[in-house]
PDB file of C-alpha atoms in Angstrom:
ATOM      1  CA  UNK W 608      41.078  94.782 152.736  1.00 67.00           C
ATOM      2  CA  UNK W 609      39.135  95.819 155.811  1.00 72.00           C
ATOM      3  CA  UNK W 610      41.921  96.930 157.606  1.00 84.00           C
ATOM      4  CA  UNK W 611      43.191  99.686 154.848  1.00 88.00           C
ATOM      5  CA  UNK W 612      39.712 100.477 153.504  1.00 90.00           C
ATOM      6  CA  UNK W 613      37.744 102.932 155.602  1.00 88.00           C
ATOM      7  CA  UNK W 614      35.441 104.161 153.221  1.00 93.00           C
ATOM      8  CA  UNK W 615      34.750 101.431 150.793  1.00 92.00           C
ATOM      9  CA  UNK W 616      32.220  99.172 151.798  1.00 91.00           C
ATOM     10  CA  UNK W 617      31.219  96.159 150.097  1.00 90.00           C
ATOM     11  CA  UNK W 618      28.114  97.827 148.558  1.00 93.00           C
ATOM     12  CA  UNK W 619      30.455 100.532 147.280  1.00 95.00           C
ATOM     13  CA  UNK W 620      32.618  97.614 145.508  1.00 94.00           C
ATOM     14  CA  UNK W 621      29.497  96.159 144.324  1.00 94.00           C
ATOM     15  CA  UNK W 622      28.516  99.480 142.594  1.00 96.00           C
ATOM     16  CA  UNK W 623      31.706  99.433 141.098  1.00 97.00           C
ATOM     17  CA  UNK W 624      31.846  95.974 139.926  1.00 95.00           C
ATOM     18  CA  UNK W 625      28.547  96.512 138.345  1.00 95.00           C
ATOM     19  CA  UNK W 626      29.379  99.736 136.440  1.00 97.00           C
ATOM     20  CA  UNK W 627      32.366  97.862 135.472  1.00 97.00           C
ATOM     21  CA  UNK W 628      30.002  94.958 133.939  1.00 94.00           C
ATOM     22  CA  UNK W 629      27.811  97.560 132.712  1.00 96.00           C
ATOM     23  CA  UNK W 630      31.061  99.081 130.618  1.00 97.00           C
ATOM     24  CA  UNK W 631      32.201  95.441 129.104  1.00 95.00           C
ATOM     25  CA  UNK W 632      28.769  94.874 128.491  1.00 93.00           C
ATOM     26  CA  UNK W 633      28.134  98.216 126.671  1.00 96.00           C
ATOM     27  CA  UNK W 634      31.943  98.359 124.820  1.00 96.00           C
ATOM     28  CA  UNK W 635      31.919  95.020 123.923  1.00 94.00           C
ATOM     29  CA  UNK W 636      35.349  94.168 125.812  1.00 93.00           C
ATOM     30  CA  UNK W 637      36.475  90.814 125.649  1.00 88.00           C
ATOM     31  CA  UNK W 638      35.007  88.440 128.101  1.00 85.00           C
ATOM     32  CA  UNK W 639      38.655  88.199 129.775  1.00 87.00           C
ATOM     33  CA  UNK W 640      38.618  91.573 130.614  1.00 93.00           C
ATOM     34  CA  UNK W 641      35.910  92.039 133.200  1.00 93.00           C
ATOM     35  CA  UNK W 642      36.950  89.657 135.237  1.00 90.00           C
ATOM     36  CA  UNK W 643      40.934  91.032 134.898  1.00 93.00           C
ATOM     37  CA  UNK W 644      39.715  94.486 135.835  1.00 95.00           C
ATOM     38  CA  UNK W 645      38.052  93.183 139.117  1.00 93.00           C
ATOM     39  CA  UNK W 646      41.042  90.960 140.207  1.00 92.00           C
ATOM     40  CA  UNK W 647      43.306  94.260 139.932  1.00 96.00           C
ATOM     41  CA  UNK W 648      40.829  96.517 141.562  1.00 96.00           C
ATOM     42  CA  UNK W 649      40.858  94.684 144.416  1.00 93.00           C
ATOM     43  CA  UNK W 650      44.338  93.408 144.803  1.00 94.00           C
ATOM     44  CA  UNK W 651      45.072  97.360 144.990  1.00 96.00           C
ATOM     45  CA  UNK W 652      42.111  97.614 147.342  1.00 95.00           C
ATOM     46  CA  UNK W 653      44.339  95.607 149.494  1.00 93.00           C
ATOM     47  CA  UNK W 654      47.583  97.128 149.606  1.00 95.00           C
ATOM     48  CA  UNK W 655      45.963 101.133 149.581  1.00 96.00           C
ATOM     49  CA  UNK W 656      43.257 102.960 150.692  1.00 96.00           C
ATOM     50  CA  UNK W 657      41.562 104.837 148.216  1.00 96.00           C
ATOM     51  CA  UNK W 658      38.611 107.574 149.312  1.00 96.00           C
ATOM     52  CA  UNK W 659      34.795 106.200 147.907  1.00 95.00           C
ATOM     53  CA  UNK W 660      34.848 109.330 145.847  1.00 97.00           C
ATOM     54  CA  UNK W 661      38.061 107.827 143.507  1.00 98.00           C
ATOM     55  CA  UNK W 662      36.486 104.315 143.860  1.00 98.00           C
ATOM     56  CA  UNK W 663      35.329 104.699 140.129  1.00 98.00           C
ATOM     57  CA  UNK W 664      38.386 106.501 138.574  1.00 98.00           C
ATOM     58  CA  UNK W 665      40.333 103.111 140.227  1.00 99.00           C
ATOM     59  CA  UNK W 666      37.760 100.882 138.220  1.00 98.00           C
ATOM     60  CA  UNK W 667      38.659 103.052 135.279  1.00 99.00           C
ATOM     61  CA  UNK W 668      42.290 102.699 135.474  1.00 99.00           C
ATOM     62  CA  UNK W 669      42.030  98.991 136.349  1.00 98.00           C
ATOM     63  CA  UNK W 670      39.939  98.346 133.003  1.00 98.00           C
ATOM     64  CA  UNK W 671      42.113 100.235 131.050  1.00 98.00           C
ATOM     65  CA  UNK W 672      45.299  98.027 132.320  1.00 98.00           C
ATOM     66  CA  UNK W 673      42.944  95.116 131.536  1.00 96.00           C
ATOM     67  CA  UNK W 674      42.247  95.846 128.195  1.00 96.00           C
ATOM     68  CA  UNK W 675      45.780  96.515 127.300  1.00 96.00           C
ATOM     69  CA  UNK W 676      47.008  93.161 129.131  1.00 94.00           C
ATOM     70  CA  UNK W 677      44.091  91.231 127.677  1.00 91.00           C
ATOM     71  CA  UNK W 678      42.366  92.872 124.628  1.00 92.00           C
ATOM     72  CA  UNK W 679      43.264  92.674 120.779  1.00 92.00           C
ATOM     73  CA  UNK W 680      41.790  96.555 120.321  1.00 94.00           C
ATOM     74  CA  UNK W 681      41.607  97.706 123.937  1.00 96.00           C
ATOM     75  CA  UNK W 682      39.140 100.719 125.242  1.00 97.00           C
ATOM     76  CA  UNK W 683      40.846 104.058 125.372  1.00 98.00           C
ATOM     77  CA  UNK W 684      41.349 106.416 128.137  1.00 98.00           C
ATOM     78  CA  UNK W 685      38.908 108.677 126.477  1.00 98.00           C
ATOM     79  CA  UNK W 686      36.483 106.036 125.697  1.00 98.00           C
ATOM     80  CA  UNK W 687      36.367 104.895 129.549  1.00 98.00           C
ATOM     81  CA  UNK W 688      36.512 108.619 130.836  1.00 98.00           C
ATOM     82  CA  UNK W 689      33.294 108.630 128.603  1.00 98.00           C
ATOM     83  CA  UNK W 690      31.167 106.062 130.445  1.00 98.00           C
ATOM     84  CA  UNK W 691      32.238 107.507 133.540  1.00 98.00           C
ATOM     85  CA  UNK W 692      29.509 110.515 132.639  1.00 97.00           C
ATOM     86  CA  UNK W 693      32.560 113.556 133.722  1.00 96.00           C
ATOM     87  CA  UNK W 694      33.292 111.658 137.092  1.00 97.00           C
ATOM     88  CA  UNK W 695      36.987 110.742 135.893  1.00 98.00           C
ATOM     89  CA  UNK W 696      38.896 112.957 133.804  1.00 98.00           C
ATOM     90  CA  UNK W 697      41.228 111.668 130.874  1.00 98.00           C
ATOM     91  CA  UNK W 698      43.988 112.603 133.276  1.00 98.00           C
ATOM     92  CA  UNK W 699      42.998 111.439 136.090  1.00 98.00           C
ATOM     93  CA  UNK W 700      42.892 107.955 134.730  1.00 98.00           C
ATOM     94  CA  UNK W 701      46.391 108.299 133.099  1.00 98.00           C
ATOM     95  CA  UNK W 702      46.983 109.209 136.812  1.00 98.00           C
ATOM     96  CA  UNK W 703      45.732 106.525 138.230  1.00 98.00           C
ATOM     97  CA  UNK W 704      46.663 104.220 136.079  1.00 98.00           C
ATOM     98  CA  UNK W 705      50.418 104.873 137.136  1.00 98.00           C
ATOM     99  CA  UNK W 706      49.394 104.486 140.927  1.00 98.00           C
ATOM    100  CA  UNK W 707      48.145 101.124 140.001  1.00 98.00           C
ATOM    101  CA  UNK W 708      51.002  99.979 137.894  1.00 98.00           C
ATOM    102  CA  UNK W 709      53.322 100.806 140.326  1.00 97.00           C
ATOM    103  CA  UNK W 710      51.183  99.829 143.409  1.00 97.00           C
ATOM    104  CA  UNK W 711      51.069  96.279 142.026  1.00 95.00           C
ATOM    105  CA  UNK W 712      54.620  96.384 140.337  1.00 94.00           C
ATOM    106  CA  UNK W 713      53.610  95.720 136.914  1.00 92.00           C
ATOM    107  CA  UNK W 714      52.472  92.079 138.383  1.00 91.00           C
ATOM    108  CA  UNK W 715      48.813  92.702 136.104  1.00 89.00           C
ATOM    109  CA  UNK W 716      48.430  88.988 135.269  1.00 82.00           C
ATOM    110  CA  UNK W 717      46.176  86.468 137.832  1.00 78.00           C
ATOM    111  CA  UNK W 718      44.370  83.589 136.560  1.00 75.00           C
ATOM    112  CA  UNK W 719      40.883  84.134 136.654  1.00 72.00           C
ATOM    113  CA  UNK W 720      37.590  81.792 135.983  1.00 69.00           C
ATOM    114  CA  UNK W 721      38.116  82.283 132.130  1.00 68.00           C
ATOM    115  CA  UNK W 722      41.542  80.589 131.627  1.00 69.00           C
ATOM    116  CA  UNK W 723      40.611  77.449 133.527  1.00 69.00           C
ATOM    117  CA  UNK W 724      36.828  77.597 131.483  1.00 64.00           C
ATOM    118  CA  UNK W 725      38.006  78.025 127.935  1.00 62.00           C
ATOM    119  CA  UNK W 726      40.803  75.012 128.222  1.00 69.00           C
ATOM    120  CA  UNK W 727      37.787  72.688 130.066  1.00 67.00           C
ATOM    121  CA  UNK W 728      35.304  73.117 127.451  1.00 63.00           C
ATOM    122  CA  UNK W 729      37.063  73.871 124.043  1.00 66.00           C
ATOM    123  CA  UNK W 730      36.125  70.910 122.999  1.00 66.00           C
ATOM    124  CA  UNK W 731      32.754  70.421 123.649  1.00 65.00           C
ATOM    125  CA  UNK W 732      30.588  71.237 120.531  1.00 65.00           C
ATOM    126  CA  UNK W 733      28.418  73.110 123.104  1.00 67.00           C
ATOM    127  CA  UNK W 734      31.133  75.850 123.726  1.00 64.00           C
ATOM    128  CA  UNK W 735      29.842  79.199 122.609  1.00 67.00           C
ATOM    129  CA  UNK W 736      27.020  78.535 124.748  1.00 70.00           C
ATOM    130  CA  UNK W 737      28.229  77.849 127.570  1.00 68.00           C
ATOM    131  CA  UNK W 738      30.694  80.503 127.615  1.00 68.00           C
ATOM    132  CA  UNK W 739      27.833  82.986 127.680  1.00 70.00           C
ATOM    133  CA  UNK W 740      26.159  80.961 130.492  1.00 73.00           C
ATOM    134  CA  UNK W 741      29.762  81.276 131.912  1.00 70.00           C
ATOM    135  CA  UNK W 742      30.449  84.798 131.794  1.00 70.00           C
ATOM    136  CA  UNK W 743      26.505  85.525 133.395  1.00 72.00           C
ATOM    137  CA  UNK W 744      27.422  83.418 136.439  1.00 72.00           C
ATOM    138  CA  UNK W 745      30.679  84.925 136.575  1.00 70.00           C
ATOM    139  CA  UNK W 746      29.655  88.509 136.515  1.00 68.00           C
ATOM    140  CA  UNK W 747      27.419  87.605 139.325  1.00 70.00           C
ATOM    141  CA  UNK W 748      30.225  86.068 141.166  1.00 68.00           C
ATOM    142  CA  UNK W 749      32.198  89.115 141.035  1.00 66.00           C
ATOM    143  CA  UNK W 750      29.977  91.584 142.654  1.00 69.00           C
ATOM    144  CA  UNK W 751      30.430  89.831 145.888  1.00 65.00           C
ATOM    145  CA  UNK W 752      27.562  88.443 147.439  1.00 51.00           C
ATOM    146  CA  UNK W 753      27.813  85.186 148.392  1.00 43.00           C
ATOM    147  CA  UNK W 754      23.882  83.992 148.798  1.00 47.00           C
ATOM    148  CA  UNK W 755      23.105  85.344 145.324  1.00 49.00           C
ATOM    149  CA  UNK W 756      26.417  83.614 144.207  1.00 46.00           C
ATOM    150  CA  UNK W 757      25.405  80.412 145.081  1.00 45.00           C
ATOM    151  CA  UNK W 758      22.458  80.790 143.924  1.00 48.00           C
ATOM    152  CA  UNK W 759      23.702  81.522 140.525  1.00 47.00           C
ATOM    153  CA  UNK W 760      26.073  78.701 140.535  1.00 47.00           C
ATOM    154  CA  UNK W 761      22.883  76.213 141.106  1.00 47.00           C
ATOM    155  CA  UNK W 762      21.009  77.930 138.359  1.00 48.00           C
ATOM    156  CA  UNK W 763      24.190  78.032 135.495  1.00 48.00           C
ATOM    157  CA  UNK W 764      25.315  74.427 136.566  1.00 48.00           C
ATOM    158  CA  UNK W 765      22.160  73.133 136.135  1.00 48.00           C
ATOM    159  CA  UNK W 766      21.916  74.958 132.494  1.00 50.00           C
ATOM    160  CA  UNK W 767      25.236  73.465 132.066  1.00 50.00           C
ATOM    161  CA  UNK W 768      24.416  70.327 131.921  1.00 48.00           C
ATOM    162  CA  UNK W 769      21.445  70.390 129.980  1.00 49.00           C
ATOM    163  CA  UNK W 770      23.555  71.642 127.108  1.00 49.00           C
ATOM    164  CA  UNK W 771      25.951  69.229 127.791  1.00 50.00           C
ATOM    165  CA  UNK W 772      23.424  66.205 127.693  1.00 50.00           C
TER     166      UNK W 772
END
């Protein structure tokens, strides 16, 4: 990604991966989504460069292909213009939703954390609450930085046992 990317540092993907989280959070998008949204932001981070200033109508158009791969009722292209505060138009998302479609050839689906969580711990009476525990450590994962990752991972393991036991 450091090769193609120029502009778009890792504090810039941060930014973006929190205002993404801040979105899910707010819209009350499935927990699959987030996670979706960050896998194809950066898999088209890979393949093209994309100027800082359209870092956040990417995000958009990644969340939007999210939601429609992943959510029952998924967020709107005017709903996600909204929390973008007049940064991304309506049709600039549209826009940019083609140029990740095609970027990635309609290949939207990667496993993330979720899958492999919800099929470990169905069955555990404790599973509501550790999904939320889940999804926490998760969100932290995504923004990128590994210390605080770790860190994170101590903390929610350690929580996730003590429901467990």
């Amino acid at each position: 990604m450091k090769k193609i990317q120029k502009e778009i540092t890792p504090e810039f993907r941060k930014n973006a991966v929190q205002w993404l989280e801040e979105v899910c959070i707010e819209a009350k998008c499935e927990i699959v989504v987030f996670p979706l949204a960050i896998s194809l932001m950066d898999r088209f981070l890979s393949k093209k460069f994309v100027p800082k200033m359209h870092l956040q109508a990417l995000a958009s158009a990644c969340l939007l292909i999210s939601g429609k791969v992943k959510a029952p009722v998924p967020l709107t292209p005017k709903t996600i213009a909204y929390y973008t505060d007049g940064a991304v138009t309506v049709e600039q998302l549209l826009e940019w939703e083609l140029a990740v479609t095609a970027t990635l050839n309609w290949h939207f689906y990667s496993p993330t954390p979720f899958e492999f969580f919800d099929q470990i711990l169905s069955r555990t009476s404790k599973f509501s609450e550790l999904k939320k525990l889940f999804q926490k450590a998760c969100y932290r994962l995504f923004q990128g930085s590994f210390q605080l990752s770790l860190i994170f991972c101590v903390f929610y393991a350690t929580d996730f046992f003590l429901i467990l036991t």
